[in-house]
Tab-separated table of C-alpha atoms in Angstrom:
chain	number	residue	atom	x	y	z
A	3	UNK	CA	45.237	4.326	-108.045
A	4	UNK	CA	42.845	2.063	-108.752
A	5	UNK	CA	41.393	1.938	-111.573
A	6	UNK	CA	37.222	0.276	-110.845
A	7	UNK	CA	34.675	2.869	-110.099
A	8	UNK	CA	31.897	2.018	-106.970
A	9	UNK	CA	29.078	1.980	-107.740
A	10	UNK	CA	26.900	4.350	-104.465
A	11	UNK	CA	24.190	2.285	-105.201
A	12	UNK	CA	23.409	-1.162	-103.405
A	13	UNK	CA	20.609	-2.527	-104.668
A	14	UNK	CA	20.816	-4.427	-108.441
A	15	UNK	CA	17.927	-4.439	-110.297
A	16	UNK	CA	14.096	-4.448	-109.793
A	17	UNK	CA	13.044	-2.523	-106.549
A	18	UNK	CA	9.270	-4.759	-105.972
A	19	UNK	CA	7.603	-1.297	-106.151
A	20	UNK	CA	8.700	-1.090	-109.238
A	21	UNK	CA	8.153	-3.833	-110.838
A	22	UNK	CA	4.576	-4.393	-109.198
A	23	UNK	CA	3.258	-0.568	-111.606
A	24	UNK	CA	5.463	-1.752	-114.565
A	25	UNK	CA	2.731	-4.733	-114.372
A	26	UNK	CA	-0.577	-2.531	-113.881
A	27	UNK	CA	0.518	-0.100	-116.866
A	28	UNK	CA	1.211	-3.357	-118.699
A	29	UNK	CA	-2.717	-4.824	-117.474
A	30	UNK	CA	-4.580	-0.945	-118.103
A	31	UNK	CA	-2.601	-1.692	-121.207
A	32	UNK	CA	-4.178	-5.363	-122.675
A	33	UNK	CA	-7.088	-4.121	-121.379
A	34	UNK	CA	-7.577	-0.423	-123.099
A	35	UNK	CA	-6.257	-2.717	-126.594
A	36	UNK	CA	-9.421	-5.477	-125.999
A	37	UNK	CA	-11.980	-2.702	-125.530
A	38	UNK	CA	-10.472	-1.141	-128.601
A	39	UNK	CA	-11.171	-4.950	-130.651
A	40	UNK	CA	-14.226	-5.156	-129.576
A	41	UNK	CA	-14.769	-1.368	-130.442
A	42	UNK	CA	-13.103	-1.917	-133.839
A	43	UNK	CA	-14.982	-5.259	-134.326
A	44	UNK	CA	-18.323	-4.745	-133.897
A	45	UNK	CA	-17.935	-1.681	-136.437
A	46	UNK	CA	-16.479	-3.358	-138.857
A	47	UNK	CA	-20.302	-6.599	-138.764
A	48	UNK	CA	-22.293	-3.170	-140.145
A	49	UNK	CA	-21.489	-2.225	-142.553
A	50	UNK	CA	-21.556	1.444	-144.599
A	51	UNK	CA	-24.005	0.140	-147.189
A	52	UNK	CA	-26.247	-0.740	-144.401
A	53	UNK	CA	-25.600	2.606	-142.660
A	54	UNK	CA	-26.603	4.364	-145.504
A	55	UNK	CA	-29.566	3.026	-145.745
A	56	UNK	CA	-30.580	3.330	-142.429
A	57	UNK	CA	-29.956	7.133	-142.635
A	58	UNK	CA	-31.765	7.249	-145.991
A	59	UNK	CA	-34.780	5.763	-144.486
A	60	UNK	CA	-35.095	8.165	-141.053
A	61	UNK	CA	-34.916	11.002	-143.539
A	62	UNK	CA	-37.820	10.265	-145.817
A	63	UNK	CA	-39.889	9.064	-142.311
A	64	UNK	CA	-38.601	12.509	-141.129
A	65	UNK	CA	-39.405	13.963	-144.399
A	66	UNK	CA	-43.132	12.019	-144.724
A	67	UNK	CA	-44.172	12.153	-141.047
A	68	UNK	CA	-42.189	14.416	-139.556
A	69	UNK	CA	-44.499	17.872	-141.058
A	70	UNK	CA	-48.001	15.983	-140.044
A	71	UNK	CA	-50.066	15.624	-136.607
A	72	UNK	CA	-49.169	13.747	-134.284
A	73	UNK	CA	-52.541	12.015	-133.326
A	74	UNK	CA	-51.279	8.668	-130.905
A	75	UNK	CA	-49.369	5.724	-129.700
A	76	UNK	CA	-51.238	2.201	-128.934
A	77	UNK	CA	-49.808	-0.772	-129.486
A	78	UNK	CA	-46.671	-0.524	-131.909
A	79	UNK	CA	-48.558	1.719	-134.103
A	80	UNK	CA	-47.678	5.800	-134.523
A	81	UNK	CA	-50.811	8.095	-136.398
A	82	UNK	CA	-50.406	11.260	-137.658
A	83	UNK	CA	-52.966	13.658	-139.668
A	84	UNK	CA	-52.578	15.828	-141.670
A	85	UNK	CA	-54.964	19.074	-143.033
A	86	UNK	CA	-56.978	17.564	-145.190
A	87	UNK	CA	-57.364	14.878	-142.177
A	88	UNK	CA	-55.622	11.822	-144.134
A	89	UNK	CA	-54.499	9.230	-141.673
A	90	UNK	CA	-51.033	7.496	-141.695
A	91	UNK	CA	-49.930	5.085	-139.903
A	92	UNK	CA	-46.991	3.598	-139.370
A	93	UNK	CA	-46.775	0.321	-137.606
A	94	UNK	CA	-45.242	-3.494	-136.829
A	95	UNK	CA	-46.561	-5.075	-139.210
A	96	UNK	CA	-45.899	-8.986	-137.783
A	97	UNK	CA	-42.903	-8.952	-135.868
A	98	UNK	CA	-41.103	-8.018	-139.196
A	99	UNK	CA	-41.919	-5.520	-141.074
A	100	UNK	CA	-41.600	-0.925	-140.226
A	101	UNK	CA	-44.287	-0.356	-142.601
A	102	UNK	CA	-46.932	3.031	-143.204
A	103	UNK	CA	-50.523	2.263	-143.860
A	104	UNK	CA	-53.176	5.102	-144.871
A	105	UNK	CA	-56.880	4.384	-143.194
A	106	UNK	CA	-58.411	6.334	-146.061
A	107	UNK	CA	-56.689	5.265	-149.160
A	108	UNK	CA	-55.288	1.509	-147.918
A	109	UNK	CA	-53.259	-0.103	-149.361
A	110	UNK	CA	-49.120	0.126	-147.630
A	111	UNK	CA	-44.980	0.995	-148.013
A	112	UNK	CA	-42.758	-1.216	-146.005
A	113	UNK	CA	-40.475	1.054	-144.402
A	114	UNK	CA	-37.966	-2.353	-143.666
A	115	UNK	CA	-37.861	-5.289	-143.582
A	116	UNK	CA	-36.385	-8.989	-142.301
A	117	UNK	CA	-36.786	-7.043	-138.326
A	118	UNK	CA	-36.337	-9.374	-135.911
A	119	UNK	CA	-37.623	-7.084	-132.914
A	120	UNK	CA	-39.358	-3.953	-133.825
A	121	UNK	CA	-40.434	-1.252	-130.871
A	122	UNK	CA	-42.166	1.915	-130.743
A	123	UNK	CA	-42.617	4.045	-127.535
A	124	UNK	CA	-42.727	7.843	-127.519
A	125	UNK	CA	-40.868	10.492	-125.564
A	126	UNK	CA	-43.122	14.289	-125.749
A	127	UNK	CA	-43.097	15.476	-129.620
A	128	UNK	CA	-40.115	12.415	-130.073
A	129	UNK	CA	-41.277	9.579	-131.513
A	130	UNK	CA	-38.141	6.359	-131.329
A	131	UNK	CA	-38.163	3.259	-134.268
A	132	UNK	CA	-35.871	0.202	-132.196
A	133	UNK	CA	-35.227	-2.503	-134.615
A	134	UNK	CA	-33.782	-5.626	-133.873
A	135	UNK	CA	-32.094	-7.488	-136.762
A	136	UNK	CA	-31.688	-11.250	-137.450
A	137	UNK	CA	-27.968	-11.488	-136.046
A	138	UNK	CA	-28.679	-9.260	-133.342
A	139	UNK	CA	-27.480	-5.246	-134.100
A	140	UNK	CA	-30.068	-3.197	-133.173
A	141	UNK	CA	-30.940	0.523	-134.483
A	142	UNK	CA	-32.483	3.075	-133.141
A	143	UNK	CA	-34.348	6.039	-135.479
A	144	UNK	CA	-35.801	9.067	-134.275
A	145	UNK	CA	-38.748	10.938	-135.966
A	146	UNK	CA	-39.171	14.309	-134.166
A	147	UNK	CA	-42.928	15.441	-134.516
A	148	UNK	CA	-42.588	19.133	-135.712
A	149	UNK	CA	-45.799	20.069	-137.395
């Protein structure tokens, strides 16, 4: 009796298509890992403090301007008025500051400062404020007009 066991499979190793499939899976896994690391890196750039500050600013603007009637949007300025015809203007001031001014009482209230670029647009009852800081990070704020 012979003690050797013969293998019925003639091939000893990977077949070409098995190698190609293994390489494709490896490449896809590395691509997903690279995208995940890029997302993680961009999230780490924004601190929790900045996110809270941005959220509080948006809530204050919504409380202040949301109940007022939207008059018009012209040249990065949004005009609001209330029942007593007091006009408030949310505007891009010198492309570095988002501020609120009152036409009747004078003065201004800085909302956000040290901004590189500000864009204000209106879509139906929604005012969208897009800002870009000096680090190149873009943020959007939406004020829903619901008088």
